[in-house]
GROMACS .gro file of C-alpha atoms in nm:
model
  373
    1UNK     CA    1   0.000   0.000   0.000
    2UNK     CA    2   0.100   0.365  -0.079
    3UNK     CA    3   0.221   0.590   0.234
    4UNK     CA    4   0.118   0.975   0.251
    5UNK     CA    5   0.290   1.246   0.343
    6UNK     CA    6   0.071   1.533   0.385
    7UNK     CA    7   0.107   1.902   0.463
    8UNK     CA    8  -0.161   2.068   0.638
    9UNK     CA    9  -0.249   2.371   0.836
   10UNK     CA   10  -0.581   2.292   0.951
   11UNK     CA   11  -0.545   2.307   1.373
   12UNK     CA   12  -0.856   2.100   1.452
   13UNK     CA   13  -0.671   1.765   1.330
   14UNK     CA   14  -0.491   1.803   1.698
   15UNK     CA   15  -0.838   1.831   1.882
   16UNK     CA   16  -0.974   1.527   2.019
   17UNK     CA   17  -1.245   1.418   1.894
   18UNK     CA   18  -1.303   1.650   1.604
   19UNK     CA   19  -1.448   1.575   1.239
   20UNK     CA   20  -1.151   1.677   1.114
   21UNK     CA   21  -0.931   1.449   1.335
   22UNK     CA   22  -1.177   1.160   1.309
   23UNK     CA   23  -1.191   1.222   0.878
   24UNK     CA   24  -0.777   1.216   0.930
   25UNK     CA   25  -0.817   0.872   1.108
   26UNK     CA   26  -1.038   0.729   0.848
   27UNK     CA   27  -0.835   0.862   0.556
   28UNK     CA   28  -0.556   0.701   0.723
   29UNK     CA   29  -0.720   0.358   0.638
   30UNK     CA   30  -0.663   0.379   0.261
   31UNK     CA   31  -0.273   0.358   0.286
   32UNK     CA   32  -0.035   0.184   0.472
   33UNK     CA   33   0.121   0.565   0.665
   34UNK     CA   34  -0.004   0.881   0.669
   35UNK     CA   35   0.238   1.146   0.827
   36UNK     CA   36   0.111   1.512   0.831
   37UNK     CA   37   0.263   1.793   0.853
   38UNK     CA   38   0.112   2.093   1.067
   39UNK     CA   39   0.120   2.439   1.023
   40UNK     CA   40   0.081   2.535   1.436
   41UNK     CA   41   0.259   2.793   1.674
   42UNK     CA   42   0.434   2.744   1.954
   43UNK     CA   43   0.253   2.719   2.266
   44UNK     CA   44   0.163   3.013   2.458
   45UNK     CA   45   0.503   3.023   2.650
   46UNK     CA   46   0.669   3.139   2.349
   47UNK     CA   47   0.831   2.760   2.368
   48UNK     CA   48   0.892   2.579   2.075
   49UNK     CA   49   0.929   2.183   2.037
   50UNK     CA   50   1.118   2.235   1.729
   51UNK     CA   51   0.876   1.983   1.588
   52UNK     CA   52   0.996   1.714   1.795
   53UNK     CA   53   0.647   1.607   1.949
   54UNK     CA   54   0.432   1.363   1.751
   55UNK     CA   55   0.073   1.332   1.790
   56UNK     CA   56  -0.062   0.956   1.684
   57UNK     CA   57  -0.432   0.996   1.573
   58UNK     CA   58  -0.453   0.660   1.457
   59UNK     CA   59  -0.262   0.330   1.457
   60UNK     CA   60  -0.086   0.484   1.129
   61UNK     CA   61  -0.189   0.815   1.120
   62UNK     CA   62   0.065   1.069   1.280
   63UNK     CA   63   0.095   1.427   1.287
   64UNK     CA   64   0.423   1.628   1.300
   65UNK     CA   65   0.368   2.019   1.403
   66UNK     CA   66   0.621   2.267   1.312
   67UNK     CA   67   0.561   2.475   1.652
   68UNK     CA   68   0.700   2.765   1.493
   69UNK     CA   69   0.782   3.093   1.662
   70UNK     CA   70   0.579   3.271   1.385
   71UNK     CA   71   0.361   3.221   1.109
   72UNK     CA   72   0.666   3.389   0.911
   73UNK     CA   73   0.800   3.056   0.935
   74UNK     CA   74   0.543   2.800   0.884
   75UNK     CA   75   0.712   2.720   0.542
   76UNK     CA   76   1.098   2.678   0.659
   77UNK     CA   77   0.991   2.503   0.926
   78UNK     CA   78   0.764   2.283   0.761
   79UNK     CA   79   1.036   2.178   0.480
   80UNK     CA   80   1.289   2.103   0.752
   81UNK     CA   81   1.063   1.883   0.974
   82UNK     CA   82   0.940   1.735   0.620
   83UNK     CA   83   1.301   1.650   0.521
   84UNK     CA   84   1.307   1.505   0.923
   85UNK     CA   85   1.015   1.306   0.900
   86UNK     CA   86   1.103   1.129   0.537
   87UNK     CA   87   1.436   1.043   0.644
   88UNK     CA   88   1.271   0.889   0.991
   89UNK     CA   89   1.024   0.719   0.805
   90UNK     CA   90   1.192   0.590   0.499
   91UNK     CA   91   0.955   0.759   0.284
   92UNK     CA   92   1.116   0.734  -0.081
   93UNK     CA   93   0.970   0.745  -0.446
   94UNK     CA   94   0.774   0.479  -0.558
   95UNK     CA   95   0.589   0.386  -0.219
   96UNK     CA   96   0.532   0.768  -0.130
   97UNK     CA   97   0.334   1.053  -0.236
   98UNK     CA   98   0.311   1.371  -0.071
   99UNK     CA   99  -0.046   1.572  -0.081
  100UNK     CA  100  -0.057   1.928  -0.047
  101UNK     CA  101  -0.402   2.046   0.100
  102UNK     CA  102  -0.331   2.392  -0.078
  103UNK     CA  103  -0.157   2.501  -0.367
  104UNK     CA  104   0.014   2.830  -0.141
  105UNK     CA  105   0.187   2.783   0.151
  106UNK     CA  106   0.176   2.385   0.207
  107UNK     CA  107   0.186   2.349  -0.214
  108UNK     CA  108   0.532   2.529  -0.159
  109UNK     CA  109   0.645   2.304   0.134
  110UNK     CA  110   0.512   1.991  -0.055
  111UNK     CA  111   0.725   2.143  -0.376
  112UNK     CA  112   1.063   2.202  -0.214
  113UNK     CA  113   1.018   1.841  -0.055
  114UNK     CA  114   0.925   1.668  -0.372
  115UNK     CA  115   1.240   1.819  -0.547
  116UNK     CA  116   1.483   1.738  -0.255
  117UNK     CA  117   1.341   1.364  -0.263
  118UNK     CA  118   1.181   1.294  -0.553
  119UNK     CA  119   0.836   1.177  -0.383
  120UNK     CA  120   0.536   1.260  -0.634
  121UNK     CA  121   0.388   1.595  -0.522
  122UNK     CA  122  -0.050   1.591  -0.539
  123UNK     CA  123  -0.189   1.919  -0.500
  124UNK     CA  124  -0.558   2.006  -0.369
  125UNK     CA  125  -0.732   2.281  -0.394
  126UNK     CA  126  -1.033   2.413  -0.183
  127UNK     CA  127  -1.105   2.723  -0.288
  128UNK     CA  128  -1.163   2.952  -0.585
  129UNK     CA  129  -0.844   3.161  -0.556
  130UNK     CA  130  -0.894   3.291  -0.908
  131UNK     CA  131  -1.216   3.448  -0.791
  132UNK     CA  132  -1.153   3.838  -0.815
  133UNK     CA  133  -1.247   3.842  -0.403
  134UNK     CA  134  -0.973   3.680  -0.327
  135UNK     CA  135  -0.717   3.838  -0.549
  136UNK     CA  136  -0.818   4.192  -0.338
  137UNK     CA  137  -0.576   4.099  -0.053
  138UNK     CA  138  -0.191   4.114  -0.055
  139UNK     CA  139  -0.110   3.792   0.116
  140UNK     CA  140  -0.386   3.639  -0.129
  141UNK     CA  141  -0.174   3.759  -0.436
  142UNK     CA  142   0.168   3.664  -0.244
  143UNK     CA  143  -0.019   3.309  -0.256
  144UNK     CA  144  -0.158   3.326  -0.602
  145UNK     CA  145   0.242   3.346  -0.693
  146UNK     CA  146   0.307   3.070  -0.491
  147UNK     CA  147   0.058   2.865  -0.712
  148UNK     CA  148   0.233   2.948  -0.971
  149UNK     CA  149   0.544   2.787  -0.865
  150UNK     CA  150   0.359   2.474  -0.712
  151UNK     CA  151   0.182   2.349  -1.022
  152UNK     CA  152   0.423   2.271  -1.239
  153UNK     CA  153   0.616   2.040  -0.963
  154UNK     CA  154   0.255   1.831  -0.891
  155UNK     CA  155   0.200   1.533  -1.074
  156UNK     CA  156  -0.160   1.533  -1.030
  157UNK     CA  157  -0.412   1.806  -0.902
  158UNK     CA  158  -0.762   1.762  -0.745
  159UNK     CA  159  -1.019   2.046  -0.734
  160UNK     CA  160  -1.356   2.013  -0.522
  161UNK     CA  161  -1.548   2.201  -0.795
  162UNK     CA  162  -1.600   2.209  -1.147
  163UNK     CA  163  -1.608   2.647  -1.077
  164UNK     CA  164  -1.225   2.565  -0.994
  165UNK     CA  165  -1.115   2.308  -1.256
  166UNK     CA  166  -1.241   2.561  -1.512
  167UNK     CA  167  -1.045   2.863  -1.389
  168UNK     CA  168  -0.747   2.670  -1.446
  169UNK     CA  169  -0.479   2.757  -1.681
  170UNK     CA  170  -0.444   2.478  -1.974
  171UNK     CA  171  -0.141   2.300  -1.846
  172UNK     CA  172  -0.286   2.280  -1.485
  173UNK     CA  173  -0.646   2.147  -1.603
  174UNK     CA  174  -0.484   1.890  -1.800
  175UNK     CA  175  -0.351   1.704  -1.503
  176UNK     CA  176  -0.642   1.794  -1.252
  177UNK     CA  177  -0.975   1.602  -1.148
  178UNK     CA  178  -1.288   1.693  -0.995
  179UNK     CA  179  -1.343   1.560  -0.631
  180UNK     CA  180  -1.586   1.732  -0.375
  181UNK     CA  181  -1.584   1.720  -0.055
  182UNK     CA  182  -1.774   1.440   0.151
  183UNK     CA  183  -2.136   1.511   0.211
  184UNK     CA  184  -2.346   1.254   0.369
  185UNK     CA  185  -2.683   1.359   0.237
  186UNK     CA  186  -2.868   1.066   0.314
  187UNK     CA  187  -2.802   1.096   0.679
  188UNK     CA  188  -2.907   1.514   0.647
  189UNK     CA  189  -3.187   1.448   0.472
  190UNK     CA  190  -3.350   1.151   0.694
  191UNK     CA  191  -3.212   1.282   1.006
  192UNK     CA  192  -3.484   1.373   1.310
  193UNK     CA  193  -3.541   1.728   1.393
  194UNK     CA  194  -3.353   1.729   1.811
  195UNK     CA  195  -3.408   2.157   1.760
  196UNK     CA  196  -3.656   2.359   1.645
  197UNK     CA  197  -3.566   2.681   1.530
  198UNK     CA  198  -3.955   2.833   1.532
  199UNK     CA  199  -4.008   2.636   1.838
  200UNK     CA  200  -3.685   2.845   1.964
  201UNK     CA  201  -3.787   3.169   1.827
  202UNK     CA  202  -4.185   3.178   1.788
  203UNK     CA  203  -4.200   3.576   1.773
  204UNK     CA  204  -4.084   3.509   1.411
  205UNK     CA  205  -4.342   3.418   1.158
  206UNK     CA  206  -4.041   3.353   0.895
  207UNK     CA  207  -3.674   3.278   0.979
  208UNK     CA  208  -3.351   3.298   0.752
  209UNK     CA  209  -3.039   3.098   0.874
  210UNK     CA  210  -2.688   3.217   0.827
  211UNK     CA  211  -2.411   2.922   0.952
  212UNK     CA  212  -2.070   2.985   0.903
  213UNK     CA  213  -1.720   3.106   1.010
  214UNK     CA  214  -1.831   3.523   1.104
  215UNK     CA  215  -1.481   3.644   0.852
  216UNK     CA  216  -1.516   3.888   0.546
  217UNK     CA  217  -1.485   3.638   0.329
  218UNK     CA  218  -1.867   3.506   0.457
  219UNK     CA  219  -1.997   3.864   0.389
  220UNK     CA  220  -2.257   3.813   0.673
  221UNK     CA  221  -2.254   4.152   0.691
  222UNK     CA  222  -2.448   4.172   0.307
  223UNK     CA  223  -2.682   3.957   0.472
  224UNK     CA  224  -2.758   4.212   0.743
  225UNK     CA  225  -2.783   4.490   0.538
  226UNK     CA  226  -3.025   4.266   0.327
  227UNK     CA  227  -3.226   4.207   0.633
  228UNK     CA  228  -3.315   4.561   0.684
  229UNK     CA  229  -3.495   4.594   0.298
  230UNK     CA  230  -3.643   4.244   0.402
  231UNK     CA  231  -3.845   4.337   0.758
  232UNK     CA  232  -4.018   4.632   0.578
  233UNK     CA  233  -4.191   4.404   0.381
  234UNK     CA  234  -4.197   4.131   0.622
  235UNK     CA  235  -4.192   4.265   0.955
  236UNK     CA  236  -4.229   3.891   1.135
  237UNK     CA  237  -3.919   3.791   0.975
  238UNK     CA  238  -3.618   3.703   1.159
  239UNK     CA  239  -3.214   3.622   1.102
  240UNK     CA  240  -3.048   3.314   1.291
  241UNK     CA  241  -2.679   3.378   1.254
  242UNK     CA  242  -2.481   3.088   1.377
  243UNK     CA  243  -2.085   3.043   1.386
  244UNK     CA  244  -1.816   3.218   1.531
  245UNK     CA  245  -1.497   3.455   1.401
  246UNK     CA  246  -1.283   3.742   1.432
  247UNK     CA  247  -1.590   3.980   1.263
  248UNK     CA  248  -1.805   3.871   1.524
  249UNK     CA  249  -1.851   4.184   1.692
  250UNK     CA  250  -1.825   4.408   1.402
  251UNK     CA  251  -2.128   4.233   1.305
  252UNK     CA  252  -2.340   4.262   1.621
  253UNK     CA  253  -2.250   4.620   1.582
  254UNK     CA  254  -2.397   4.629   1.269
  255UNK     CA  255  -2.742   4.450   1.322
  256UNK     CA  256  -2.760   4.700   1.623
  257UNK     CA  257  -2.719   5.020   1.435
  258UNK     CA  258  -2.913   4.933   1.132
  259UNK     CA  259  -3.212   4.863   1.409
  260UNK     CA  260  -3.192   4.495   1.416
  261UNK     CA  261  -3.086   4.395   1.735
  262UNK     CA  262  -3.414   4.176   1.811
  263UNK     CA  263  -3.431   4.065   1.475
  264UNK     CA  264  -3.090   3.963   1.420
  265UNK     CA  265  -3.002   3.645   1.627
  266UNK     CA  266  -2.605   3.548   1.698
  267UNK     CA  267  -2.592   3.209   1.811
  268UNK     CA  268  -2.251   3.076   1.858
  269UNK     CA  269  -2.112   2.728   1.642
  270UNK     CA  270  -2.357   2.446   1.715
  271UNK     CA  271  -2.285   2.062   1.651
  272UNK     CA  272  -2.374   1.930   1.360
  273UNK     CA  273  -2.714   1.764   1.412
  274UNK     CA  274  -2.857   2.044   1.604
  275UNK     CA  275  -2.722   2.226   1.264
  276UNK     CA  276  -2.885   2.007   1.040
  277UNK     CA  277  -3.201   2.033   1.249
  278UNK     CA  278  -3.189   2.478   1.209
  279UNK     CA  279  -3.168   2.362   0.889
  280UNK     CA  280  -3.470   2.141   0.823
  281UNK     CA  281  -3.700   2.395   1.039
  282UNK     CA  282  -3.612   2.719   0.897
  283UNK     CA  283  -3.765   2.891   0.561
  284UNK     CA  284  -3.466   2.993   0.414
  285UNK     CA  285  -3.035   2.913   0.434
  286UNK     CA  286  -2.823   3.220   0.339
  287UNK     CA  287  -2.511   3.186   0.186
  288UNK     CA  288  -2.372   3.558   0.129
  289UNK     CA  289  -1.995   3.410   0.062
  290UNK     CA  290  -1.738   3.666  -0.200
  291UNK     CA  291  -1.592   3.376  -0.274
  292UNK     CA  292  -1.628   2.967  -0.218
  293UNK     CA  293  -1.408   2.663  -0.341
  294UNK     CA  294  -1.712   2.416  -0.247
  295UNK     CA  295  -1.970   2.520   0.026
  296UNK     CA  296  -2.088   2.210   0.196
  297UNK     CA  297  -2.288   2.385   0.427
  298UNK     CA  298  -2.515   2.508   0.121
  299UNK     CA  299  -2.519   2.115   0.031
  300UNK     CA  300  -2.671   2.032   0.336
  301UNK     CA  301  -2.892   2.296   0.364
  302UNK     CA  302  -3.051   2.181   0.047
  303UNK     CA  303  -3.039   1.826   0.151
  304UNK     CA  304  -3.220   1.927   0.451
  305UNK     CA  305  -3.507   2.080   0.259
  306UNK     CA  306  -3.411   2.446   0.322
  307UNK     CA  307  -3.477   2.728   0.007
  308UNK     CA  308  -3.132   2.820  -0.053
  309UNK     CA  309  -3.021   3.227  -0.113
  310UNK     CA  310  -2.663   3.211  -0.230
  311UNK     CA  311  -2.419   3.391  -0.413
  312UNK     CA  312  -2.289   3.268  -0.763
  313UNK     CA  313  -2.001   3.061  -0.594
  314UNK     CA  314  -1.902   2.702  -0.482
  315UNK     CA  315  -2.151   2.482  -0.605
  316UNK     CA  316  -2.441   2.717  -0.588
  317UNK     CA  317  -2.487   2.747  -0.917
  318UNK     CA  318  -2.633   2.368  -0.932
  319UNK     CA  319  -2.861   2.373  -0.604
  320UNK     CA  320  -3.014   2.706  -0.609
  321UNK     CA  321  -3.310   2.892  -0.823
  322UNK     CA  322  -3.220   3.097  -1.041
  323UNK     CA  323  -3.414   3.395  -0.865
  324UNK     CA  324  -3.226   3.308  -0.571
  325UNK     CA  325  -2.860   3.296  -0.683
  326UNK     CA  326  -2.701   3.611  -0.696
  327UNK     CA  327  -2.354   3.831  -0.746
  328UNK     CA  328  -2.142   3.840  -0.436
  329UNK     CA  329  -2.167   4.162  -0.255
  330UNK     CA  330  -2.465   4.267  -0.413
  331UNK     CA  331  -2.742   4.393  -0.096
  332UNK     CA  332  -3.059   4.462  -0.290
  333UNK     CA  333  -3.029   4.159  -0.483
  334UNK     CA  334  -2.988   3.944  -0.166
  335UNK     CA  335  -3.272   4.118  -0.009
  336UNK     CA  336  -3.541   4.029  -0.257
  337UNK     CA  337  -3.401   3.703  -0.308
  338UNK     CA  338  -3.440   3.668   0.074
  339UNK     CA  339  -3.751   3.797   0.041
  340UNK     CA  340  -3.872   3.534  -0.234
  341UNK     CA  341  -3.771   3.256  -0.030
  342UNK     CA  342  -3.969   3.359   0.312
  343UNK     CA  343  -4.199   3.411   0.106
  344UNK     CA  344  -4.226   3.013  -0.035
  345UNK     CA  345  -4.224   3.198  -0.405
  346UNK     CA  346  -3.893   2.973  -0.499
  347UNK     CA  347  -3.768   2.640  -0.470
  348UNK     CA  348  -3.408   2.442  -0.482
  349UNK     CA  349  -3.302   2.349  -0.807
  350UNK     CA  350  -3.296   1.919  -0.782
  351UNK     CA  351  -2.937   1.747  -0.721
  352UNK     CA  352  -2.752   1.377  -0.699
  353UNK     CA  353  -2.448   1.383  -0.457
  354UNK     CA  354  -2.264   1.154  -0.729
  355UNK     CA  355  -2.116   0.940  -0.416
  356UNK     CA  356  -2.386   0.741  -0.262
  357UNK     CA  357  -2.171   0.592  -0.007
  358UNK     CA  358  -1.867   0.692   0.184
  359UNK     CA  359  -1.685   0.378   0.104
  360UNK     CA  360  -1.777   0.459  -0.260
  361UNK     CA  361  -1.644   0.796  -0.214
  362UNK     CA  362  -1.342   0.703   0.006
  363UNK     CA  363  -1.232   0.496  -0.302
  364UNK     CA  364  -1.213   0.714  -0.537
  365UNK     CA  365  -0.995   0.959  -0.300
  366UNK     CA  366  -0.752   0.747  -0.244
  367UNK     CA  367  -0.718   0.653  -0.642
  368UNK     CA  368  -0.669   1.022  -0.667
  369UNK     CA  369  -0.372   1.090  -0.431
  370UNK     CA  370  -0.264   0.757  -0.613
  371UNK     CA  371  -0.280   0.913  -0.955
  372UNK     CA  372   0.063   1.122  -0.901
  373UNK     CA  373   0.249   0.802  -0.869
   0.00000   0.00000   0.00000
């Protein structure tokens, strides 16, 4: 069997009992190693391990943080404990390829090892960094350059949207597939209601749901402004906003000068059945996002049996009505397309998750990390 080395930087894969540690674990099945690489800080002390410490997830699933002093130096640190781990491990061409989770920062750390050992470099990519939203910010374009280095080392590319393998140049498309991220639909869509959001909030006679990280990138705060056009034509209407971020309070700010503050509900991250269940008993899921690469959430909303309101991005496009799908950043559109799903006048476009089983699924992932052999 094949052995992974993969470079990451999502944090949650060192939190017990996390999807994202538990997804880690079961990926871990499909080869015969999986070391990953993790973009963390040191701890709080300002003490680093130097990436000694190893955290064992599975019975071959391992991760390997870089503890670095500063993000400044996730990518250094990451080659070095890289070059560390391969040499610990063995890891050589032929039974080893390494998997990039991003074509930026871990693309270039999965690059520079690739070269220096002549393991097979497979690149993902989650979101839509061609999408002029992302291109506005500085680091953004610093990592639109690193792309641009990456792709020609990978051997094989996978994108979680069709939106992304069509924004690719030529030479990049040629070697790339189309995988999306897992989605259990069957388990959304016959899953009992455990919480009721009208139950919850009975003073509204119709009730939007926003769930998501609370960053720009979300635009939440479209959604807000949205809400104010909305309640003059539907007073009784009300805005469930559930997640957690850094624009958290710039948002409650918001809702509370533009006279929503008992309209506008901030609920912090719930798990994912009581999620599911604000899902299945509200009349309409808002996705406001500049800029997706996939947008499970909008997957499951629609699986749940939600009216979905989303901007032109991620997979949108294929689960939302056409009087509901809109241009990111664009308020008065968002409001009456709000406003035409309280008001029951749409409905969801129909879709087939094409993977009808997660072993069916988990298959063809691992054939696709197995194509840059």
């Amino acid at each position: 069997m094949t052995k992974v080395l993969m470079i990451s930087s999502d944090a949650k894969i060192l939190e017990e009992g996390s999807p994202v540690r538990a997804r880690m674990a079961e990926y871990g099945t499909l080869f015969a190693e999986t070391n990953i690489i993790l973009f963390t800080l040191a701890n709080k002390a300002g003490v680093t391990t130097g990436g000694r410490r190893t955290v064992q997830v599975s019975p071959n699933v391992f991760v390997h943080p870089t503890d670095s002093f500063s993000r400044f130096f996730y990518i250094t640190d990451a080659i070095a404990l890289g070059q560390k781990v391969i040499r610990g491990k063995g890891l050589a061409k032929g039974d080893c390829i390494i998997t990039a989770q991003d074509p930026f920062e871990a693309g270039m750390v999965g690059r520079m090892l690739s070269q220096k050992s002549g393991i097979p470099l497979h690149v993902q990519i989650h979101t839509d960094f061609q999408s002029a939203y992302f291109r506005k910010g500085i680091l953004n374009m610093i990592r639109i350059g690193f792309s641009k280095i990456v792709f020609p080392q990978a051997k094989a590319v996978r994108a979680v949207s069709d939106k992304i393998l069509a924004s690719l140049p030529a030479q990049v498309r040629s070697k790339a597939s189309v995988l999306p991220i897992y989605a259990d639909v069957a388990s959304v869509s016959g899953s009992q209601v455990t919480a009721d959001l009208r139950k919850k909030y009975p003073r509204f006679g119709k009730i939007a749901l926003a769930a998501s990280r609370l960053t720009k990138e979300k635009d939440i705060a479209s959604a807000i402004r949205a809400f104010v056009a909305v309640r003059k034509n539907l007073p009784d209407a009300g805005l469930v906003i559930v997640g957690s971020g850094a624009e958290e309070a710039n948002l409650k700010a918001l809702a509370a000068a533009a006279g929503l503050a008992d309209s506008v509900i901030f609920e912090p991250w719930a798990d994912h059945a009581t999620l599911v269940s604000y899902m299945k008993t509200c009349d309409a899921f808002i996705s406001a996002s500049l800029y997706e690469g996939y947008g499970l959430s909008m997957l499951e909303a629609h699986a749940a049996g939600a009216t979905l309101v989303a901007t032109n991005a991620g997979i949108a496009p294929l689960l939302a009505d056409e009087s509901c799908l809109i241009a990111p950043g664009d308020v008065s559109a968002l409001a009456a397309a709000i406003e035409c799903a309280l008001s029951g006048e749409a409905k969801n476009k129909p879709y087939r998750y094409p993977y009808q089983s997660k072993s069916a699924y988990l298959d063809v992932y691992r054939a696709d990390i197995e194509r840059a052999k």
